[in-house]
Each structure stands twice: as C-alpha cells, then as structure tokens.
Amino acid sequence: LMRVRWVGLLWGTLLALLLFVDLRGATVSMYKHPYTERGDWLADRMPALREAEALSLNARVLTLPSVRPSTLPANVGLLLGVTNARGAYWPLTVAQSHWWAHLDSFLYPQRVTQNVDPEVDTPFYPKLLNHMAVRVVVGETNLPWMDTPPDTNDLSLQFDRTLGSLSLWRNNTALPRVRMVRQWIPVNDAEAAIAALVAPDFPAEERCVVESNGSAWKSLVEQFPPMVGDENTEFSSPPRSAIVSDLPESLVVDVDTPEAGLLVVADSYAPGWRAFVDGKRAPIVKTNGLFRGVYVPQGAHTIRFRYDPWSVTWGLVLSGLSLMACSIWMVIVFVRWLWSLFRSSATPDPANNVSFERNTEEFPR
C-alpha cells in the first residue's frame, strides 16, 4: 500500500495522529513534570498523598494543582497507585466532556482564559464530586469555592490538616464508590442526567438515573422497572456492598441485598466493560450520566467486572492473520529460492556436454 503515494500519505497521517494522541495521553497521565529535575520530585508530597489515600477509605482522591509549574500532577494517582479522580485534561467520551465542563473551570482556574466566564457559560456543580465518590481533596492552595457554605452547593468540605505544601479536606457528603439503590429514573443523555443529579430534591442515596437507550436499558426495564410515583421507596433493611478486588481492568464486588436493586459503581462507563453476576453475563447500563450500573436480584451475589473491549479482540485477530500471512509469504519466497537453486544446479553445462561427446567419439581410436 505504501507504493501508492496518496495511500502512503493517508496512512502516514493517521499514524502520526495516533502517535500524537498516545503521547499526549502519556504526558498527561504518567509524566514527571518538566519543571522538576530532581529524582525525588514527589518526596515532599508523599506524606500528604499517602494520608489522603488512607482517609479515602477505598473511595477517590481529587488532586488540585494550583499553577502549571506545580509538582503535583492532576493524574498523580497513576504514579502512586491511588484511586484518583481523573479525566479533567483529556476527556475520552462526550459524557466525560459534559461532566468536566461543570467542574474543570473552577477546579483548575489557572486553565481558564480571559475570554471565558465560567459563571455565565457553564454552571459550577461541585455536588458532582459526591457522585464521583471523591472523599478527600488534596490541593496546594485553598480555592474560593471551598469556602462556600455546604447548604449552597451540596458539598461539605471539612479542612483536615496541612502536610508540607499540601492541604487536605474531607468531603463528608461523598457517596460510596459502590452502592445499592432501590429506585431509578430514565433520562435521555448526559446533560439530562447531570440536571437530575444536581437538583435540590434529588435523593442521591436512594436513587440514580439511567440513560434510556440500548439493549441493556431494555433488559433493565424488563427485570427492574423504573420508579413510578412513590413505590419501592427504600430497602426493608440496609443492603451491603463491598469491593473485594480492585485492579485496573477488573473489579469484584460482593453484594447482599434484601430486595432486588441496581448496583451503582462510580467508575467510568465504557462499552468494553463486561459484568457477570455469579458467573452469568449481565448487561451494564450507563448510570448517573457517566458510571456503570448492574441489576442485582435479591440475596447474596458476587459481581465481577472485566474490561474486554472488542477492539482488542479484533486487533489480536488481525495481527495474528497478518503474522500468518507474512509467515506463509516468507515460506513461499524461501521455497521458490531453493527451487531456483535446485534447477540451476540440475541443468547441464553445454560446454561440458560438447567436450564429453567429443571424447566419446575419440575413445575407440
């Protein structure tokens, strides 16, 4: 394909774009800050970050760099193994873009240009941090929205202490990372989900919203219909849900619920995730605009999430077929080369044949 000029140009451009996206994501997620040249560039931040990890109680930590030369990357959780709230710099989906549009300008005010007024263009909803299970906030400076009374923004931040150059705040209104709910209502898209979640009368502890499209939503409606009026208001006794195993591409949750309900996991929704309830495949619905939800029947169950996107499977299949085709072609070329050597060695030399016939004729003499 590279022999055709326009095809080569097209594939070269696509390859350059792929490398740019890959390197851009790597610099955001796993970089050592360019302003730091020391090997112990995070040493003075480690006490505060480890304390935040302990206070989070298997929930999430939100890091707030103050200025660009900060030595506290927003995605420092990938470097330290901390369950960090990510996605502000490089949203991967439209839903993430809508979600962070209501948080990014105020969480990272140094990134707002002079021509943008976040108070007018995009409302600020710090209550969304509760749905993200952000239990601890770590920052280098105290931002103005942190001093707002809890009754005005539905976020209760309590200053904990300062370790080194970092300060820690506890979020007393953060929701658990995994929880069971008895009620759900349908919404059309991510913006409608955010509008429902930030409503003053929305009972986040008992209810969630589910995006109404796809086969998973239809299956949920058949097994566990949405809330109508005031029916199914709460569980007869508190359900139990706990994370048993937490890995980057798998999650295991134990649930014991007195009635059937919806398990809400405050982890990003993506088509590549697969869910299994007691080993049986279960559909995943997009819950609360950004996260995952699975229907769980009454009783004790083990829910396993595994990230297994079809793109990886198809990539392995195509790579295997390409490798097989290249191997077969190399074998064919090698056999043809051997056959050409054999034919060249088996063909008699005309000069030798003439001398042989001449000697044969002269032998009787």
CSV table of C-alpha atoms in Angstrom, one decimal:
chain,number,residue,atom,x,y,z
A,1,LEU,CA,0.0,0.0,0.0
A,2,MET,CA,2.9,2.4,0.7
A,3,ARG,CA,3.9,2.2,-3.0
A,4,VAL,CA,0.8,4.3,-3.9
A,5,ARG,CA,1.7,7.8,-3.0
A,6,TRP,CA,-1.8,9.0,-1.8
A,7,VAL,CA,-2.3,5.8,0.2
A,8,GLY,CA,1.1,6.2,1.9
A,9,LEU,CA,0.3,9.8,2.7
A,10,LEU,CA,-3.1,8.8,4.2
A,11,TRP,CA,-1.7,6.1,6.4
A,12,GLY,CA,1.3,8.2,7.4
A,13,THR,CA,-1.1,11.0,8.6
A,14,LEU,CA,-3.2,8.5,10.5
A,15,LEU,CA,-0.1,7.0,12.1
A,16,ALA,CA,1.2,10.5,13.1
A,17,LEU,CA,-2.3,11.3,14.7
A,18,LEU,CA,-2.3,8.0,16.6
A,19,LEU,CA,1.2,8.7,18.0
A,20,PHE,CA,0.2,12.3,19.0
A,21,VAL,CA,-2.9,11.1,20.9
A,22,ASP,CA,-0.9,8.3,22.6
A,23,LEU,CA,2.0,10.6,23.6
A,24,ARG,CA,-0.4,13.3,24.7
A,25,GLY,CA,-2.2,10.9,27.0
A,26,ALA,CA,1.0,9.6,28.3
A,27,THR,CA,2.4,13.0,29.2
A,28,VAL,CA,-0.9,13.9,31.0
A,29,SER,CA,-1.1,10.7,32.9
A,30,MET,CA,2.4,9.4,33.6
A,31,TYR,CA,4.8,12.3,33.3
A,32,LYS,CA,7.4,13.8,35.5
A,33,HIS,CA,6.8,17.4,35.5
A,34,PRO,CA,9.2,19.3,33.2
A,35,TYR,CA,9.9,21.9,35.9
A,36,THR,CA,11.3,19.2,38.2
A,37,GLU,CA,14.7,17.7,37.5
A,38,ARG,CA,15.3,16.0,40.8
A,39,GLY,CA,14.8,12.3,41.2
A,40,ASP,CA,12.8,12.8,44.4
A,41,TRP,CA,10.4,15.2,42.8
A,42,LEU,CA,7.4,13.8,44.7
A,43,ALA,CA,9.2,13.2,48.0
A,44,ASP,CA,7.8,16.2,49.9
A,45,ARG,CA,4.3,15.5,48.6
A,46,MET,CA,4.3,11.8,49.6
A,47,PRO,CA,3.2,12.2,53.2
A,48,ALA,CA,0.1,14.2,52.2
A,49,LEU,CA,-0.8,11.9,49.3
A,50,ARG,CA,-0.4,8.7,51.5
A,51,GLU,CA,-2.6,10.4,54.2
A,52,ALA,CA,-5.2,11.2,51.5
A,53,GLU,CA,-5.1,7.6,50.4
A,54,ALA,CA,-5.7,6.4,53.9
A,55,LEU,CA,-8.6,8.9,54.5
A,56,SER,CA,-10.3,8.0,51.2
A,57,LEU,CA,-11.4,4.5,52.5
A,58,ASN,CA,-11.3,2.9,49.1
A,59,ALA,CA,-13.1,5.9,47.6
A,60,ARG,CA,-11.4,8.6,45.5
A,61,VAL,CA,-8.9,11.4,45.9
A,62,LEU,CA,-9.0,14.6,43.9
A,63,THR,CA,-5.7,16.5,43.4
A,64,LEU,CA,-5.8,20.2,42.7
A,65,PRO,CA,-2.6,21.7,41.2
A,66,SER,CA,-2.5,25.4,41.8
A,67,VAL,CA,-0.3,26.6,38.9
A,68,ARG,CA,1.3,25.0,35.9
A,69,PRO,CA,4.8,24.7,37.4
A,70,SER,CA,3.2,22.6,40.2
A,71,THR,CA,4.9,19.4,41.1
A,72,LEU,CA,1.5,17.8,41.8
A,73,PRO,CA,0.1,16.4,38.6
A,74,ALA,CA,-3.7,16.1,38.4
A,75,ASN,CA,-3.3,12.4,37.5
A,76,VAL,CA,-0.7,11.6,40.1
A,77,GLY,CA,-2.8,8.6,41.2
A,78,LEU,CA,-1.4,6.6,38.3
A,79,LEU,CA,2.1,7.1,39.6
A,80,LEU,CA,1.3,6.2,43.2
A,81,GLY,CA,-1.5,3.6,42.8
A,82,VAL,CA,-4.0,5.9,44.4
A,83,THR,CA,-7.7,5.8,43.3
A,84,ASN,CA,-7.7,9.2,41.8
A,85,ALA,CA,-10.5,11.2,40.1
A,86,ARG,CA,-9.2,11.7,36.6
A,87,GLY,CA,-10.4,12.9,33.2
A,88,ALA,CA,-10.1,16.7,33.5
A,89,TYR,CA,-7.3,17.2,31.0
A,90,TRP,CA,-8.3,14.7,28.3
A,91,PRO,CA,-11.9,13.6,28.2
A,92,LEU,CA,-12.3,10.3,26.3
A,93,THR,CA,-16.1,10.4,25.8
A,94,VAL,CA,-18.8,13.0,25.2
A,95,ALA,CA,-20.2,12.2,28.6
A,96,GLN,CA,-16.9,12.9,30.3
A,97,SER,CA,-16.6,16.2,28.4
A,98,HIS,CA,-20.1,17.3,29.6
A,99,TRP,CA,-19.3,16.2,33.2
A,100,TRP,CA,-16.0,18.0,33.5
A,101,ALA,CA,-17.3,21.1,31.8
A,102,HIS,CA,-19.2,21.8,35.1
A,103,LEU,CA,-16.1,21.2,37.2
A,104,ASP,CA,-13.0,22.0,35.2
A,105,SER,CA,-13.1,25.8,35.2
A,106,PHE,CA,-13.4,26.0,39.0
A,107,LEU,CA,-11.2,23.1,40.0
A,108,TYR,CA,-8.4,24.3,37.8
A,109,PRO,CA,-8.9,28.1,37.5
A,110,GLN,CA,-5.4,28.7,36.0
A,111,ARG,CA,-6.6,27.0,32.8
A,112,VAL,CA,-9.5,29.4,32.2
A,113,THR,CA,-8.7,32.0,29.5
A,114,GLN,CA,-9.6,35.7,29.9
A,115,ASN,CA,-12.4,35.4,27.4
A,116,VAL,CA,-14.3,32.8,29.3
A,117,ASP,CA,-16.6,33.5,32.2
A,118,PRO,CA,-17.4,30.1,33.7
A,119,GLU,CA,-20.1,31.5,35.9
A,120,VAL,CA,-22.1,32.6,32.8
A,121,ASP,CA,-21.1,30.0,30.2
A,122,THR,CA,-21.1,26.8,32.3
A,123,PRO,CA,-22.7,26.4,35.8
A,124,PHE,CA,-20.4,25.0,38.5
A,125,TYR,CA,-21.8,21.9,40.2
A,126,PRO,CA,-19.4,20.8,43.0
A,127,LYS,CA,-22.1,18.3,44.0
A,128,LEU,CA,-20.9,16.1,41.1
A,129,LEU,CA,-17.8,15.3,43.2
A,130,ASN,CA,-20.1,13.4,45.6
A,131,HIS,CA,-21.3,11.1,42.8
A,132,MET,CA,-17.7,10.6,41.8
A,133,ALA,CA,-17.0,9.2,45.3
A,134,VAL,CA,-14.4,12.0,46.0
A,135,ARG,CA,-13.9,11.6,49.7
A,136,VAL,CA,-10.6,13.6,50.0
A,137,VAL,CA,-9.4,16.7,48.2
A,138,VAL,CA,-5.7,17.5,48.1
A,139,GLY,CA,-4.6,20.9,47.0
A,140,GLU,CA,-1.7,23.4,47.1
A,141,THR,CA,-4.0,26.4,47.7
A,142,ASN,CA,-7.4,27.0,49.1
A,143,LEU,CA,-9.8,27.7,46.2
A,144,PRO,CA,-12.7,30.2,46.6
A,145,TRP,CA,-15.4,27.6,46.1
A,146,MET,CA,-14.1,25.6,49.1
A,147,ASP,CA,-15.3,28.4,51.5
A,148,THR,CA,-18.9,28.3,50.2
A,149,PRO,CA,-21.4,27.1,52.9
A,150,PRO,CA,-22.4,23.5,52.4
A,151,ASP,CA,-26.1,24.3,52.0
A,152,THR,CA,-25.5,26.3,48.8
A,153,ASN,CA,-23.6,23.8,46.8
A,154,ASP,CA,-24.5,20.4,48.4
A,155,LEU,CA,-20.8,19.8,49.2
A,156,SER,CA,-19.5,19.6,52.7
A,157,LEU,CA,-15.7,20.0,52.8
A,158,GLN,CA,-14.0,19.9,56.2
A,159,PHE,CA,-10.4,21.1,56.4
A,160,ASP,CA,-8.3,18.3,57.9
A,161,ARG,CA,-4.7,19.5,58.1
A,162,THR,CA,-1.6,20.6,56.1
A,163,LEU,CA,1.3,18.3,55.4
A,164,GLY,CA,4.2,20.0,53.8
A,165,SER,CA,3.0,22.2,50.9
A,166,LEU,CA,-0.3,20.3,50.5
A,167,SER,CA,-3.6,20.7,52.4
A,168,LEU,CA,-6.2,18.0,52.9
A,169,TRP,CA,-10.0,18.4,53.0
A,170,ARG,CA,-12.5,15.7,53.8
A,171,ASN,CA,-15.8,15.5,51.8
A,172,ASN,CA,-18.4,14.5,54.3
A,173,THR,CA,-21.1,14.2,51.6
A,174,ALA,CA,-19.3,11.8,49.3
A,175,LEU,CA,-21.3,8.8,48.2
A,176,PRO,CA,-19.7,5.3,48.3
A,177,ARG,CA,-17.9,4.1,45.3
A,178,VAL,CA,-20.2,1.0,45.1
A,179,ARG,CA,-23.7,1.1,46.5
A,180,MET,CA,-27.2,-0.4,46.0
A,181,VAL,CA,-30.2,1.7,45.1
A,182,ARG,CA,-33.9,0.8,45.0
A,183,GLN,CA,-35.1,3.5,42.6
A,184,TRP,CA,-34.0,4.7,39.2
A,185,ILE,CA,-35.5,7.1,36.6
A,186,PRO,CA,-34.7,7.3,32.9
A,187,VAL,CA,-33.0,10.2,31.2
A,188,ASN,CA,-32.1,10.9,27.6
A,189,ASP,CA,-28.5,11.9,27.7
A,190,ALA,CA,-25.6,13.1,29.9
A,191,GLU,CA,-26.8,16.6,30.3
A,192,ALA,CA,-30.2,15.5,31.4
A,193,ALA,CA,-28.5,13.1,33.9
A,194,ILE,CA,-26.4,16.0,35.3
A,195,ALA,CA,-29.5,18.2,35.6
A,196,ALA,CA,-31.3,15.5,37.6
A,197,LEU,CA,-28.3,14.8,39.9
A,198,VAL,CA,-27.8,18.4,40.9
A,199,ALA,CA,-31.5,19.0,41.6
A,200,PRO,CA,-32.0,20.1,45.2
A,201,ASP,CA,-34.6,17.5,45.9
A,202,PHE,CA,-32.8,14.5,44.3
A,203,PRO,CA,-32.2,11.7,46.9
A,204,ALA,CA,-28.8,10.5,45.8
A,205,GLU,CA,-28.5,7.9,48.5
A,206,GLU,CA,-31.7,6.1,47.4
A,207,ARG,CA,-32.0,6.9,43.7
A,208,CYS,CA,-30.0,7.0,40.4
A,209,VAL,CA,-30.6,7.9,36.8
A,210,VAL,CA,-30.2,5.6,33.8
A,211,GLU,CA,-29.7,6.6,30.2
A,212,SER,CA,-32.6,5.3,28.2
A,213,ASN,CA,-31.1,3.7,25.1
A,214,GLY,CA,-29.5,0.4,24.0
A,215,SER,CA,-30.4,-3.2,24.7
A,216,ALA,CA,-29.0,-3.1,28.3
A,217,TRP,CA,-31.6,-0.5,29.2
A,218,LYS,CA,-34.4,-2.5,27.7
A,219,SER,CA,-33.3,-5.6,29.7
A,220,LEU,CA,-33.2,-3.5,32.8
A,221,VAL,CA,-36.8,-2.3,32.2
A,222,GLU,CA,-38.0,-5.9,31.9
A,223,GLN,CA,-36.2,-7.1,35.1
A,224,PHE,CA,-36.4,-3.9,37.2
A,225,PRO,CA,-38.9,-1.3,36.0
A,226,PRO,CA,-38.2,2.4,36.7
A,227,MET,CA,-39.7,4.3,39.7
A,228,VAL,CA,-43.4,5.2,39.3
A,229,GLY,CA,-44.7,7.6,41.9
A,230,ASP,CA,-43.5,6.7,45.4
A,231,GLU,CA,-43.4,2.9,45.1
A,232,ASN,CA,-40.3,1.0,46.1
A,233,THR,CA,-39.1,3.9,48.2
A,234,GLU,CA,-36.4,2.1,50.2
A,235,PHE,CA,-34.9,-1.3,51.2
A,236,SER,CA,-36.5,-3.2,54.1
A,237,SER,CA,-33.0,-3.4,55.6
A,238,PRO,CA,-29.8,-1.8,54.6
A,239,PRO,CA,-28.0,-3.6,51.8
A,240,ARG,CA,-24.3,-4.5,52.0
A,241,SER,CA,-21.9,-3.9,49.1
A,242,ALA,CA,-18.1,-4.1,49.4
A,243,ILE,CA,-15.1,-4.1,46.9
A,244,VAL,CA,-13.3,-7.4,47.1
A,245,SER,CA,-10.7,-7.0,44.3
A,246,ASP,CA,-9.8,-3.7,42.6
A,247,LEU,CA,-7.5,-3.9,39.5
A,248,PRO,CA,-7.2,-1.6,36.5
A,249,GLU,CA,-9.1,-4.0,34.2
A,250,SER,CA,-11.2,-5.9,36.7
A,251,LEU,CA,-13.4,-5.2,39.7
A,252,VAL,CA,-15.1,-7.7,42.1
A,253,VAL,CA,-17.9,-6.6,44.4
A,254,ASP,CA,-19.8,-8.6,47.0
A,255,VAL,CA,-23.4,-7.6,47.4
A,256,ASP,CA,-26.0,-8.8,50.0
A,257,THR,CA,-29.4,-7.1,49.4
A,258,PRO,CA,-32.8,-7.8,51.0
A,259,GLU,CA,-34.6,-6.8,47.7
A,260,ALA,CA,-33.6,-6.6,44.1
A,261,GLY,CA,-31.9,-3.3,43.1
A,262,LEU,CA,-29.4,-1.6,41.0
A,263,LEU,CA,-25.7,-1.7,41.9
A,264,VAL,CA,-24.1,1.7,41.1
A,265,VAL,CA,-20.4,1.7,40.6
A,266,ALA,CA,-18.8,5.1,40.4
A,267,ASP,CA,-16.3,4.1,37.7
A,268,SER,CA,-16.4,5.3,34.1
A,269,TYR,CA,-18.8,3.6,31.7
A,270,ALA,CA,-17.3,2.2,28.5
A,271,PRO,CA,-18.6,-0.4,26.0
A,272,GLY,CA,-15.6,-2.7,26.7
A,273,TRP,CA,-16.7,-3.5,30.2
A,274,ARG,CA,-18.4,-6.8,30.9
A,275,ALA,CA,-20.3,-7.7,34.0
A,276,PHE,CA,-21.0,-11.2,35.5
A,277,VAL,CA,-23.4,-11.8,38.4
A,278,ASP,CA,-22.5,-15.1,40.0
A,279,GLY,CA,-20.7,-16.1,36.8
A,280,LYS,CA,-23.6,-15.3,34.4
A,281,ARG,CA,-23.3,-12.4,32.0
A,282,ALA,CA,-25.3,-9.3,33.0
A,283,PRO,CA,-25.9,-6.1,30.9
A,284,ILE,CA,-24.3,-2.9,32.1
A,285,VAL,CA,-26.4,0.4,31.9
A,286,LYS,CA,-25.0,3.9,31.8
A,287,THR,CA,-25.8,5.2,35.3
A,288,ASN,CA,-25.8,8.8,36.5
A,289,GLY,CA,-24.5,10.0,33.2
A,290,LEU,CA,-21.0,8.7,33.5
A,291,PHE,CA,-20.9,5.5,35.5
A,292,ARG,CA,-21.9,1.8,35.5
A,293,GLY,CA,-25.0,0.1,36.8
A,294,VAL,CA,-25.9,-3.6,37.0
A,295,TYR,CA,-29.2,-5.2,38.1
A,296,VAL,CA,-28.7,-7.5,41.1
A,297,PRO,CA,-31.5,-9.8,42.3
A,298,GLN,CA,-32.4,-10.4,45.9
A,299,GLY,CA,-29.8,-12.2,48.1
A,300,ALA,CA,-26.0,-12.5,48.3
A,301,HIS,CA,-24.1,-12.3,45.0
A,302,THR,CA,-20.7,-11.7,43.6
A,303,ILE,CA,-20.5,-9.2,40.7
A,304,ARG,CA,-17.3,-9.3,38.5
A,305,PHE,CA,-16.5,-6.5,36.1
A,306,ARG,CA,-13.9,-7.2,33.4
A,307,TYR,CA,-12.6,-4.8,30.7
A,308,ASP,CA,-12.6,-6.8,27.5
A,309,PRO,CA,-13.2,-4.5,24.5
A,310,TRP,CA,-13.9,-5.9,21.1
A,311,SER,CA,-11.3,-3.6,19.6
A,312,VAL,CA,-8.6,-5.6,21.5
A,313,THR,CA,-10.0,-8.9,20.2
A,314,TRP,CA,-10.2,-7.7,16.7
A,315,GLY,CA,-6.7,-6.3,16.9
A,316,LEU,CA,-5.3,-9.6,18.1
A,317,VAL,CA,-7.2,-11.4,15.3
A,318,LEU,CA,-6.0,-9.1,12.6
A,319,SER,CA,-2.4,-9.1,14.0
A,320,GLY,CA,-2.5,-12.9,14.0
A,321,LEU,CA,-3.8,-13.1,10.5
A,322,SER,CA,-1.2,-10.6,9.3
A,323,LEU,CA,1.6,-12.5,11.0
A,324,MET,CA,0.3,-15.8,9.5
A,325,ALA,CA,0.1,-14.2,6.0
A,326,CYS,CA,3.7,-12.8,6.4
A,327,SER,CA,5.0,-16.2,7.5
A,328,ILE,CA,3.3,-18.0,4.6
A,329,TRP,CA,4.7,-15.5,2.2
A,330,MET,CA,8.2,-15.9,3.7
A,331,VAL,CA,7.9,-19.7,3.3
A,332,ILE,CA,6.8,-19.3,-0.3
A,333,VAL,CA,9.7,-17.0,-1.1
A,334,PHE,CA,12.1,-19.3,0.6
A,335,VAL,CA,10.8,-22.4,-1.3
A,336,ARG,CA,11.0,-20.5,-4.6
A,337,TRP,CA,14.6,-19.6,-3.8
A,338,LEU,CA,15.5,-23.2,-3.1
A,339,TRP,CA,13.7,-24.4,-6.2
A,340,SER,CA,15.7,-21.9,-8.3
A,341,LEU,CA,19.0,-23.1,-6.8
A,342,PHE,CA,18.0,-26.7,-7.5
A,343,ARG,CA,17.1,-26.0,-11.1
A,344,SER,CA,20.3,-24.1,-11.7
A,345,SER,CA,22.4,-27.0,-10.3
A,346,ALA,CA,20.5,-29.7,-12.2
A,347,THR,CA,20.8,-28.0,-15.6
A,348,PRO,CA,23.8,-29.5,-17.6
A,349,ASP,CA,26.5,-27.1,-18.8
A,350,PRO,CA,26.5,-27.0,-22.7
A,351,ALA,CA,30.3,-26.6,-22.8
A,352,ASN,CA,30.9,-29.8,-20.8
A,353,ASN,CA,28.4,-31.7,-22.9
A,354,VAL,CA,30.3,-30.9,-26.1
A,355,SER,CA,33.7,-32.0,-24.7
A,356,PHE,CA,32.1,-35.2,-23.3
A,357,GLU,CA,30.6,-36.1,-26.7
A,358,ARG,CA,33.9,-35.3,-28.4
A,359,ASN,CA,35.9,-37.5,-26.0
A,360,THR,CA,33.3,-40.3,-26.5
A,361,GLU,CA,33.8,-40.2,-30.3
A,362,GLU,CA,37.6,-40.3,-30.0
A,363,PHE,CA,37.7,-43.1,-27.4
A,364,PRO,CA,37.6,-46.1,-29.9
A,365,ARG,CA,40.6,-44.7,-31.7
